Amino acid sequence: MATRTRPREQAPGHVGRSALRVEDDALLRGQGWFIDDLDPLPNIGCAAVVRSPYAHARIGAIDASAALALPGVIGVVTGADVAEHSRPFGSALGPGIVHHAAAVDIARYVGEPVCVVVARDRYLAEDAAERVLVEYEPLKVAASVETALAEDAPLLHPALGSNVVSDRSFSYGDPEAAFASAAHVVRERFRHPRSSATPVECYGVIAQWQAGGVTAWANFQGPFTLHGVAAAALGIPAAKLRLLTPSESGGSFGTKAAVLHAVVLMAIASRCLGVPVRWTEDRNEHLLAASMATERTSEVEAAFAADGRLLGLRLDLLDDVGAYVRAPEPATLYRMHGCLTGAYDVQDLAVRSRVVVSNRSPSGLNRGFGGPQLYSALERTMHIAARRLGIDPAELARRNLVRARQMPYRAAAGAVYDSGDYEACLDRALELAGYAELRAEQAEARASGRLLGIGLACVVEPSVSNMGYITLVESAEERAAGLPKSGNAEGATITMGAQGGVTLRITTTPQGQGHRTVAAQVAADVLGLDPEQIDVRTDADTAANPWTVSSGNYSSRFAAMGASAVHLAATRLAGRLRALAAPLLGCEPDDVELTGGQARVRGDEERSVSVRRLAGGAHWHPSDLTGEAAAGLALTVTYTLPISPPDDDDRVNSSACYGFVADVCVVEIDPDTAEVAVRSYVTVHDAGRLLNPLLADGQVRGGLAHGLGAALLEEHRYDEDGNLMTATFLDYLPPTATELPRVVSAHLESPSPLTPLGAKGLGEGTTMSAPAAIANAVADALGVDRVDLPATPQRIWELL
Amino acid sequence: MKPSPLQLERPRSLDEALALLAEHGDDAKLIAGGQSLVPLLNFRLAAPAVLVDLGAVPALAGIEVAGGAVRVGAMCSQRDLERHAAALSACPLLALALPYVGHVATRNRGTVGGSIAHADAAAELPLLLQTLAGEVEVTGAAGARLVTSEAFFVSHLTSCLEADEIVTEVRFPSGGAGWGAGFAEVAPRHGDYAVCAVACALRVEDGVVAEARLGAGAVSDRPLSLTAAAEVLVGSRCEPGALEAATEAARSAIDPSDGMHASAEYRRHLTGVLVGRAAARAYATAGT
């Protein structure tokens, strides 16, 4: 489908307009309902968690007597209680990795829960927690990738015989031939450090055990696959774990997938103590133990022809997932699998994907989820190759980009890029950046000793993960022996009341992205109403919502799946309205159009009836209705994009939709202080049709903030004993407003042929591209190949 | 993190505050703006049984320029000082350095006295006080005394204050005619504690440096006067050779430590760079 350039501010309907967010009024007035505002039950106890101060230790006796003696303390729950009342969490890598909601017998990372103290309030609970005496027998620690891989490394999970808990190799096409015929081979190692996405609000849980089941409130973001994991751990049927989410969340960026482990822990505490238990995580706990992005070690070998054509790639990827392999890990390693070749047309690919455990905080979803790790290696390789081949990086990219005429394009490892014109995006980015003028300025700057650098990144941004991709950890034979996994479904319930007001219920569990606003825009267009007449409920309740295991807010799936489910539900409702209107208007349902709150005959505006009247009639006088008109004004749909599990050749379309991002970044480095200033940042996106350009722009800028943090500021560091050195914001440094550069953002639209609105996800692109673009710019400024992330002034000074 | 149980006292006068300190001794801690103390309380790194809030003591308010100094009541917020035209005019280094002290929001609550009493070697106000050879008025049961900056800052986060003493006023010397100021800082992000900071004040007569004050922060366990480097500048016109010599003298005089965000060597290098920049700016603005 054709590519259009933005802007499209004069869209005919509500979709495509920069509608202001309906969420904002309440938020700005302090009237949002967050997890900590909820008080749904009487007699809720407050929990404080006693955490292991050792990275690896055997847990001995636990003496809680002094804690229990304090007034206001309700009880203390230990690992023994957790072992008695739960099963280990299921993991994609099998039962050899025993992971409970609290440490049982052995603690494997600093911060791992050891006990839960419940008291009348959090202050008392912390007073009591200080008085719990735990005996620890420290064990040898492996707190880095190097020590975890060493010959004499302590084994975290002895049943697996190695800290490398997964080792899979893949080959597509003929990489050996490609490398044999190469004129140049570029081979480099890269390290993408640990980070975490730092939402303003941390985890919050209220859990109650009652009558063999659990009711829990949590600021959970999905994927709802984890609901089943939590229920299984609790030893109850999934239908007996009722999970509710508040209407507001203070951000997540992936981290609030893992809150379900805390739900399990607090549910066990509730079971043992007979009260509902509330746990509100603080920042120190969140940085220490919530959900970090994996540390990725990559070795990239790229085979080039003399003219710069990329002939083949070998990738050796190693993810450190921390002390346990918490579901959905090792998804960070496999999320990008189908599109490991990125934006380039190269069909010969060899991959080795390994997962290592270490005595560090367990990893999980974080914005970008595998994308930043991949592209900080792949796009850096392209930049290094450009230098070595003597080709301008933009030209090298251009020679290798997948072409628009190749869409839909089947990538080597199985991704099917649905649409896109990558060259047009790159051209636009270069044009907006003034690339030719920049190179001229750079030449002059170099002559006068200034360190000016230009960095590019071309990134394919997948959205709507295919649940099946994780089964690549198994061989084709192993997969054949089990049940296949695939899919991406999302649900929506729509109802129209007797006065014509519409309520939508979706399980997209937004974390601040503005789903209510966009869902109302989508439904309003279909139904011919104003968005104000559409009430969108995004607080979720597994007992009442339309949901499936793939529901949730992850892998940027709302624009393609949530919005499409809304579109489908509204379309079906519109069909009911047409069926109600047709006999009243004396026409066929297909001749009825819905616009301006009216149902009218197409081409004859005089013949119309208000939607409000139709709704009133359907509710108050349904007895004469027949056919579709009698079906009522409430319905639930499930929307799904057809997608397959991995095939026997280990190819998988790991996501449903693929966008593209082309970035041009300019940095100047102070040659005396080594400080880096990002002078400008141009980013051009193609995420298909934009449903709301204002919100899309917010995602681009927010994604850039995360990406810039990873490039220049953020790194979680551990000492050799496994202590986290960055457990507060004194030492872990997300960017503030003053660190963000002027951003020039533009959009092209290559609508997805797959979704009814043509939209694709757009939430992680600049998080994936910016670390590479900025690192490339730094490398360009300094004329070096190796730039370690984050490129802090200390690191840059060492390169000068 | 929640603090340990504590009792909050809010005295209405300096005498009442001193009486509380005398009564509770080591069990009591003073709280001013709380920007440094409250996190320590929340982490339970400090667990005083009694917190004495100075916010209602009128004697600790007020800023005046008198007797060759900007005299700042200890409980004045950093933001109030930042917006005091007369103070900034009398002591231009304050205008240059205060924007680096945290962020506007923290400066609204953080106090001048609190920052000085906290004695962080990477903080801007202690650096300014030390560079300008300022004074701290300390009040105890026996009355008020003036302590030089040099005597006040003892070590890492440690001042000479006794448990029953309160910082009541901070005095930044004001230069008058002929003085110029320069300030340079490197921090991971705007508002963060400095990785290295340098303050410089120069009095220039007929283009020649007549007096020089130079200090560095975050390169020792206390804010440092770089007296040898300052001496190098006296009698010069801050020409490249003089700046280079001052830079070398500064680098030789310090013994920085490795830190999370910067190594000792990098800090030593930065000190030299920032001495050059701060001195150049001080020279350029002298006499204006």
Coordinates of C-alpha atoms in Angstrom, one line a residue, chain A residues 329-787:
Chain A
E329 CA 11.9 -14.8 29.8
P330 CA 13.9 -15.6 27.8
A331 CA 11.6 -13.6 25.7
T332 CA 14.0 -10.6 25.6
L333 CA 16.3 -12.9 23.6
Y334 CA 13.6 -14.2 21.2
R335 CA 11.2 -11.2 20.8
M336 CA 13.3 -9.9 18.0
H337 CA 14.2 -13.3 16.5
G338 CA 12.2 -13.1 13.3
C339 CA 13.6 -9.7 12.5
L340 CA 17.2 -10.2 13.7
T341 CA 18.4 -8.9 10.3
G342 CA 16.8 -5.6 11.0
A343 CA 16.1 -3.3 8.1
Y344 CA 18.5 -5.0 5.7
D345 CA 17.8 -7.4 2.9
V346 CA 20.1 -10.3 3.9
Q347 CA 18.8 -13.9 3.8
D348 CA 21.9 -15.7 5.1
L349 CA 22.0 -15.7 8.8
A350 CA 23.5 -17.8 11.6
V351 CA 22.4 -17.2 15.2
R352 CA 23.5 -18.6 18.5
S353 CA 21.2 -17.6 21.3
R354 CA 22.2 -18.3 24.9
V355 CA 20.7 -17.6 28.2
V356 CA 22.9 -17.3 31.4
V357 CA 21.8 -16.9 35.0
S358 CA 23.7 -14.9 37.5
N359 CA 23.2 -13.8 41.1
R360 CA 21.5 -10.6 40.1
S361 CA 18.0 -9.2 39.9
P362 CA 15.7 -11.2 37.5
S363 CA 15.1 -9.6 34.2
G364 CA 11.7 -8.9 32.6
L365 CA 9.9 -6.7 30.2
N366 CA 11.4 -3.2 29.8
R367 CA 10.6 -0.8 27.0
G368 CA 12.1 -2.0 23.7
F369 CA 12.4 -5.6 25.1
G370 CA 15.3 -7.0 23.0
G371 CA 15.2 -4.2 20.4
P372 CA 17.7 -1.9 22.1
Q373 CA 20.0 -4.9 22.7
L374 CA 19.9 -6.0 19.1
Y375 CA 20.3 -2.6 17.5
S376 CA 23.0 -1.3 19.7
A377 CA 25.0 -4.2 18.2
L378 CA 23.7 -4.4 14.7
E379 CA 23.5 -0.7 13.9
R380 CA 26.9 -0.1 15.5
T381 CA 28.3 -2.9 13.3
M382 CA 26.9 -1.1 10.2
H383 CA 28.5 2.2 11.3
I384 CA 31.9 0.5 11.9
A385 CA 31.6 -1.3 8.6
A386 CA 30.9 2.0 6.8
R387 CA 34.2 3.4 8.3
R388 CA 36.2 0.4 7.3
L389 CA 34.7 0.1 3.8
G390 CA 35.1 3.9 3.2
I391 CA 31.4 4.3 2.5
D392 CA 29.2 6.9 4.0
P393 CA 26.9 5.3 6.6
A394 CA 23.8 6.6 5.0
E395 CA 24.8 5.2 1.7
L396 CA 25.7 1.9 3.2
A397 CA 22.3 1.7 4.8
R398 CA 20.6 2.7 1.6
R399 CA 22.4 0.0 -0.4
N400 CA 21.0 -2.6 2.0
L401 CA 17.6 -1.5 3.1
V402 CA 14.7 -3.7 2.2
R403 CA 12.9 -2.0 -0.6
A404 CA 9.3 -1.0 -0.7
R405 CA 8.6 -3.2 -3.7
Q406 CA 9.7 -6.2 -1.7
M407 CA 6.8 -5.8 0.8
P408 CA 5.5 -7.9 2.3
Y409 CA 9.1 -9.1 3.0
R410 CA 10.0 -12.4 4.6
A411 CA 13.1 -11.9 6.7
A412 CA 15.6 -14.6 7.0
A413 CA 14.5 -15.8 10.5
G414 CA 10.8 -15.6 9.6
A415 CA 9.4 -12.1 10.2
V416 CA 7.0 -10.9 7.6
Y417 CA 7.4 -7.1 7.3
D418 CA 3.9 -6.1 6.4
S419 CA 4.5 -2.7 4.8
G420 CA 7.0 0.1 4.6
D421 CA 9.1 2.3 2.5
Y422 CA 12.4 2.4 4.4
E423 CA 14.3 4.4 1.8
A424 CA 11.7 7.2 1.9
C425 CA 12.0 7.4 5.7
L426 CA 15.8 7.5 5.5
D427 CA 15.6 10.2 2.8
R428 CA 13.3 12.2 4.9
A429 CA 15.4 11.9 8.0
L430 CA 18.5 12.9 6.1
E431 CA 16.7 15.8 4.6
L432 CA 15.3 17.1 7.9
A433 CA 18.8 16.7 9.4
G434 CA 20.4 18.6 6.6
Y435 CA 22.8 15.7 6.3
A436 CA 25.0 17.0 3.5
E437 CA 25.4 20.3 5.3
L438 CA 26.2 18.4 8.5
R439 CA 29.0 16.5 6.9
A440 CA 30.4 19.7 5.5
E441 CA 30.2 21.3 8.9
Q442 CA 31.8 18.3 10.4
A443 CA 34.8 18.6 8.1
E444 CA 35.3 22.2 9.1
A445 CA 34.8 21.4 12.8
R446 CA 37.5 18.6 12.6
A447 CA 39.9 21.1 11.1
S448 CA 39.5 23.4 14.1
G449 CA 39.7 20.6 16.7
R450 CA 36.0 20.3 17.5
L451 CA 34.5 16.9 18.1
L452 CA 31.3 16.9 16.1
G453 CA 29.7 13.5 15.3
I454 CA 26.8 12.3 13.2
G455 CA 25.1 9.0 14.0
L456 CA 22.5 7.1 12.1
A457 CA 20.2 4.2 13.0
C458 CA 17.8 2.3 10.9
V459 CA 15.5 0.2 12.9
V460 CA 12.6 -2.2 12.3
E461 CA 10.2 -1.8 15.1
P462 CA 8.0 -4.9 15.6
S463 CA 4.7 -4.7 17.4
V464 CA 2.1 -7.2 18.5
S465 CA 4.2 -10.1 19.7
N466 CA 3.3 -13.6 18.5
M467 CA 3.1 -15.6 21.7
G468 CA 4.5 -18.6 19.8
Y469 CA 8.0 -17.1 19.5
I470 CA 9.1 -18.2 22.9
T471 CA 8.8 -21.9 21.9
L472 CA 12.0 -21.3 19.9
V473 CA 13.8 -22.2 23.1
E474 CA 12.8 -25.7 22.2
S475 CA 14.0 -27.6 19.2
A476 CA 11.5 -28.4 16.4
E477 CA 11.3 -32.0 17.7
E478 CA 10.5 -30.8 21.2
R479 CA 7.9 -28.4 19.9
A480 CA 6.3 -31.2 17.9
A481 CA 5.9 -33.3 21.1
G482 CA 4.0 -30.5 22.9
L483 CA 1.1 -28.2 22.3
P484 CA 1.7 -25.4 19.8
K485 CA 1.6 -21.7 20.8
S486 CA 0.7 -18.8 18.6
G487 CA -1.4 -15.7 18.6
N488 CA -2.1 -12.2 19.7
A489 CA -5.9 -11.9 20.3
E490 CA -7.5 -9.0 22.1
G491 CA -11.1 -8.6 23.2
A492 CA -13.6 -5.8 23.5
T493 CA -17.1 -5.5 24.9
I494 CA -19.4 -2.8 23.7
T495 CA -22.8 -1.9 25.0
M496 CA -25.3 0.9 24.1
G497 CA -27.7 1.9 26.9
A498 CA -31.3 2.9 26.6
Q499 CA -30.3 6.6 26.0
G500 CA -27.8 5.8 23.3
G501 CA -24.7 6.1 25.5
V502 CA -21.9 3.7 24.6
T503 CA -19.7 1.9 27.1
L504 CA -16.6 0.0 25.9
R505 CA -14.7 -2.4 28.1
I506 CA -11.2 -3.5 27.0
T507 CA -8.4 -5.3 28.7
T508 CA -5.5 -3.4 27.2
T509 CA -4.5 -2.3 30.7
P510 CA -3.1 1.1 29.7
Q511 CA -0.2 2.5 31.7
G512 CA -0.6 6.1 30.6
Q513 CA -0.7 5.7 26.8
G514 CA -4.2 7.2 26.4
H515 CA -6.1 4.1 25.3
R516 CA -9.4 5.6 26.4
T517 CA -8.9 8.6 24.2
V518 CA -8.0 6.6 21.1
A519 CA -10.6 3.9 21.7
A520 CA -13.3 6.6 21.8
Q521 CA -12.0 8.1 18.6
V522 CA -12.2 4.7 16.8
A523 CA -15.7 3.8 18.1
A524 CA -17.0 7.3 17.4
D525 CA -16.1 7.2 13.8
V526 CA -17.7 3.8 13.3
L527 CA -20.9 4.7 15.1
G528 CA -21.2 8.3 13.9
L529 CA -21.1 9.7 17.4
D530 CA -18.9 12.1 19.3
P531 CA -16.0 10.6 21.3
E532 CA -17.6 12.2 24.4
Q533 CA -20.5 9.9 24.0
I534 CA -18.2 6.8 24.3
D535 CA -17.3 5.8 27.8
V536 CA -14.2 3.6 27.7
R537 CA -13.5 1.5 30.8
T538 CA -9.9 0.3 31.0
D539 CA -9.9 -0.8 34.6
A540 CA -9.8 -4.6 34.2
D541 CA -11.5 -7.4 36.0
T542 CA -10.7 -10.9 34.9
A543 CA -14.2 -12.0 36.2
A544 CA -16.0 -9.4 34.0
N545 CA -13.7 -8.3 31.2
P546 CA -13.3 -9.7 27.7
W547 CA -9.8 -11.1 27.8
T548 CA -7.5 -13.8 26.6
V549 CA -4.0 -14.9 27.6
S550 CA -2.5 -12.5 25.0
S551 CA -4.4 -9.5 26.3
G552 CA -2.5 -6.6 27.8
N553 CA -0.3 -3.7 27.1
Y554 CA 3.1 -4.9 25.9
S555 CA 5.0 -5.0 22.6
S556 CA 3.2 -1.9 21.5
R557 CA 0.1 -3.8 20.6
F558 CA -2.7 -1.3 21.3
A559 CA -2.8 0.5 18.0
A560 CA -3.0 -2.8 16.0
M561 CA -4.9 -5.0 18.4
G562 CA -6.7 -3.0 21.0
A563 CA -7.9 -0.4 18.5
S564 CA -8.9 -3.1 16.1
A565 CA -10.9 -5.0 18.7
V566 CA -12.7 -1.8 19.4
H567 CA -13.2 -1.2 15.7
L568 CA -14.6 -4.7 15.3
A569 CA -16.9 -4.4 18.3
A570 CA -18.2 -1.0 17.1
T571 CA -18.7 -2.3 13.6
R572 CA -20.8 -5.2 14.9
L573 CA -22.8 -2.8 17.1
A574 CA -23.3 -0.5 14.1
G575 CA -24.7 -3.5 12.2
R576 CA -27.3 -4.0 15.0
L577 CA -28.2 -0.3 14.8
R578 CA -28.6 -0.5 11.0
A579 CA -30.8 -3.5 11.4
L580 CA -33.0 -1.6 13.9
A581 CA -33.1 1.5 11.7
A582 CA -33.9 -0.2 8.4
P583 CA -37.6 -1.0 9.0
L584 CA -38.2 2.4 10.5
L585 CA -36.6 4.1 7.5
G586 CA -38.1 1.7 4.9
C587 CA -34.8 0.6 3.4
E588 CA -32.2 -2.1 3.6
P589 CA -29.7 -2.2 6.5
D590 CA -26.8 -1.7 4.0
D591 CA -28.3 1.6 2.9
V592 CA -28.2 3.0 6.4
E593 CA -25.3 5.2 7.3
L594 CA -24.5 6.4 10.9
T595 CA -23.4 10.0 11.2
G596 CA -23.9 12.9 13.5
G597 CA -25.8 10.7 16.0
Q598 CA -28.4 9.8 13.3
A599 CA -29.1 6.7 11.3
R600 CA -30.1 7.9 7.8
V601 CA -30.7 6.6 4.4
R602 CA -27.6 7.1 2.3
G603 CA -28.3 9.8 -0.3
D604 CA -31.5 11.0 1.4
E605 CA -30.7 13.0 4.5
E606 CA -34.4 13.7 5.2
R607 CA -35.1 10.1 6.1
S608 CA -33.3 9.6 9.4
V609 CA -33.9 8.5 13.0
S610 CA -31.7 9.4 15.9
V611 CA -29.5 6.7 17.3
R612 CA -30.9 7.6 20.7
R613 CA -34.4 6.7 19.6
L614 CA -33.1 3.4 18.1
A615 CA -31.5 2.5 21.4
G616 CA -34.6 3.5 23.4
G617 CA -36.7 1.3 21.2
A618 CA -34.4 -1.7 21.5
H619 CA -34.4 -1.5 25.2
W620 CA -38.0 -0.5 25.9
H621 CA -39.8 -2.4 23.2
P622 CA -37.8 -5.3 22.0
S623 CA -40.7 -7.7 21.7
D624 CA -41.4 -7.1 18.0
L625 CA -37.8 -7.2 16.8
T626 CA -36.5 -9.9 14.6
G627 CA -33.3 -11.1 13.1
E628 CA -30.2 -9.1 13.9
A629 CA -32.2 -6.3 15.3
A630 CA -33.3 -8.6 18.1
A631 CA -29.8 -9.5 19.1
G632 CA -29.6 -6.6 21.5
L633 CA -27.1 -3.8 21.9
A634 CA -24.4 -5.5 23.9
L635 CA -21.8 -7.7 22.4
T636 CA -18.2 -9.0 22.9
V637 CA -15.7 -9.7 20.2
T638 CA -12.2 -11.2 20.0
Y639 CA -9.9 -9.7 17.4
T640 CA -7.0 -11.7 16.2
L641 CA -4.4 -11.5 13.5
P642 CA -3.6 -14.8 11.9
I643 CA -0.1 -15.9 12.9
S644 CA 1.7 -19.2 13.1
P645 CA 4.0 -21.0 15.5
P646 CA 7.6 -21.5 14.5
D647 CA 7.9 -23.8 11.6
D648 CA 10.2 -26.9 11.5
D649 CA 13.0 -24.7 10.2
D650 CA 12.8 -22.5 13.2
R651 CA 11.4 -19.6 11.3
V652 CA 8.8 -17.6 13.1
N653 CA 6.9 -14.4 12.4
S654 CA 7.6 -13.2 15.9
S655 CA 5.4 -10.2 15.5
A656 CA 2.4 -9.2 13.4
C657 CA 3.3 -5.7 12.4
Y658 CA 6.6 -4.0 11.7
G659 CA 7.2 -0.3 11.6
F660 CA 10.4 1.5 10.7
V661 CA 12.5 4.2 12.3
A662 CA 15.3 6.2 10.8
D663 CA 17.2 8.5 13.1
V664 CA 20.0 11.1 12.6
C665 CA 21.7 12.3 15.7
V666 CA 24.3 15.0 16.1
V667 CA 26.5 15.2 19.1
E668 CA 29.3 17.5 20.1
I669 CA 31.9 16.4 22.6
D670 CA 33.8 18.9 24.8
P671 CA 37.4 17.9 24.1
D672 CA 38.4 19.1 27.6
T673 CA 35.7 17.8 29.9
A674 CA 34.5 14.9 27.6
E675 CA 30.9 15.9 28.2
V676 CA 28.5 14.9 25.4
A677 CA 25.9 17.3 24.2
V678 CA 23.2 16.0 21.9
R679 CA 22.9 18.9 19.6
S680 CA 20.0 17.6 17.6
Y681 CA 17.9 14.5 17.0
V682 CA 15.9 13.8 14.0
T683 CA 13.6 10.8 14.0
V684 CA 11.3 9.7 11.2
H685 CA 8.8 6.9 11.9
D686 CA 6.6 4.8 9.8
A687 CA 4.1 3.0 12.0
G688 CA 1.3 2.8 9.5
R689 CA -1.7 4.9 10.0
L690 CA -1.5 7.2 13.0
L691 CA -4.6 7.0 15.1
N692 CA -3.7 10.2 17.1
P693 CA -0.6 12.1 16.0
L694 CA -0.4 13.9 19.4
L695 CA -0.1 10.7 21.3
A696 CA 2.2 9.2 18.7
D697 CA 4.5 12.1 19.1
G698 CA 4.5 11.6 22.9
Q699 CA 5.5 8.0 22.4
V700 CA 8.4 9.1 20.1
R701 CA 9.7 11.6 22.6
G702 CA 9.2 9.3 25.6
G703 CA 10.9 6.5 23.8
L704 CA 13.8 8.7 23.0
A705 CA 14.1 9.7 26.6
H706 CA 14.6 6.0 27.5
G707 CA 16.9 5.4 24.6
L708 CA 19.0 8.5 25.5
G709 CA 19.2 7.3 29.0
A710 CA 20.6 3.9 27.9
A711 CA 23.0 5.7 25.6
L712 CA 24.5 8.2 27.9
L713 CA 23.4 7.8 31.5
E714 CA 21.8 4.6 32.7
E715 CA 23.5 1.5 33.9
H716 CA 22.7 -0.9 36.7
R717 CA 26.0 -1.8 38.3
Y718 CA 26.8 -4.6 40.7
D719 CA 29.9 -5.1 42.7
E720 CA 31.6 -8.5 42.8
D721 CA 29.5 -9.6 45.9
G722 CA 26.3 -8.9 43.9
N723 CA 25.4 -5.7 45.7
L724 CA 23.5 -3.4 43.5
M725 CA 25.4 -0.1 43.4
T726 CA 22.5 1.8 41.7
A727 CA 19.6 1.1 44.0
T728 CA 18.6 4.7 44.4
F729 CA 18.2 7.7 42.1
L730 CA 21.4 9.1 43.5
D731 CA 23.3 6.6 41.4
Y732 CA 20.9 5.3 38.8
L733 CA 20.5 8.2 36.4
P734 CA 17.5 8.4 34.1
P735 CA 17.5 11.6 32.0
T736 CA 15.6 14.6 33.2
A737 CA 14.0 17.3 31.0
T738 CA 17.3 19.2 30.9
E739 CA 19.1 16.2 29.2
L740 CA 16.7 15.9 26.3
P741 CA 17.7 17.6 23.0
R742 CA 15.5 19.3 20.6
V743 CA 13.7 16.6 18.7
V744 CA 12.5 16.9 15.1
S745 CA 10.0 14.1 14.6
A746 CA 8.2 13.2 11.4
H747 CA 6.0 10.4 10.2
L748 CA 5.4 8.6 7.0
E749 CA 2.4 6.3 6.8
S750 CA 2.6 2.9 5.1
P751 CA -0.7 1.5 6.3
S752 CA -0.5 -2.1 7.5
P753 CA -2.6 -4.3 5.2
L754 CA -3.3 -6.5 8.1
T755 CA -5.4 -4.2 10.4
P756 CA -8.7 -2.6 9.7
L757 CA -7.3 0.9 10.5
G758 CA -3.9 0.3 9.0
A759 CA -2.3 1.1 12.3
K760 CA 0.8 -0.5 13.7
G761 CA 2.4 -0.2 17.2
L762 CA 4.6 2.7 18.0
G763 CA 5.8 2.8 21.5
E764 CA 9.3 1.4 21.5
G765 CA 10.9 2.6 18.3
T766 CA 13.1 5.4 19.6
T767 CA 14.0 3.3 22.6
M768 CA 15.4 0.8 20.2
S769 CA 17.1 3.3 17.9
A770 CA 18.5 6.0 20.1
P771 CA 21.2 4.0 21.9
A772 CA 22.6 3.0 18.5
A773 CA 22.2 6.4 16.9
I774 CA 23.8 8.2 19.8
A775 CA 26.6 5.7 20.2
N776 CA 27.3 6.0 16.5
A777 CA 27.4 9.7 16.8
V778 CA 29.9 9.5 19.6
A779 CA 32.0 7.0 17.7
D780 CA 31.9 9.3 14.7
A781 CA 32.9 12.3 16.7
L782 CA 35.9 10.5 18.2
G783 CA 36.9 8.5 15.2
V784 CA 36.8 5.2 17.1
D785 CA 35.2 1.9 16.7
R786 CA 34.5 1.0 20.3
V787 CA 32.0 2.9 22.4

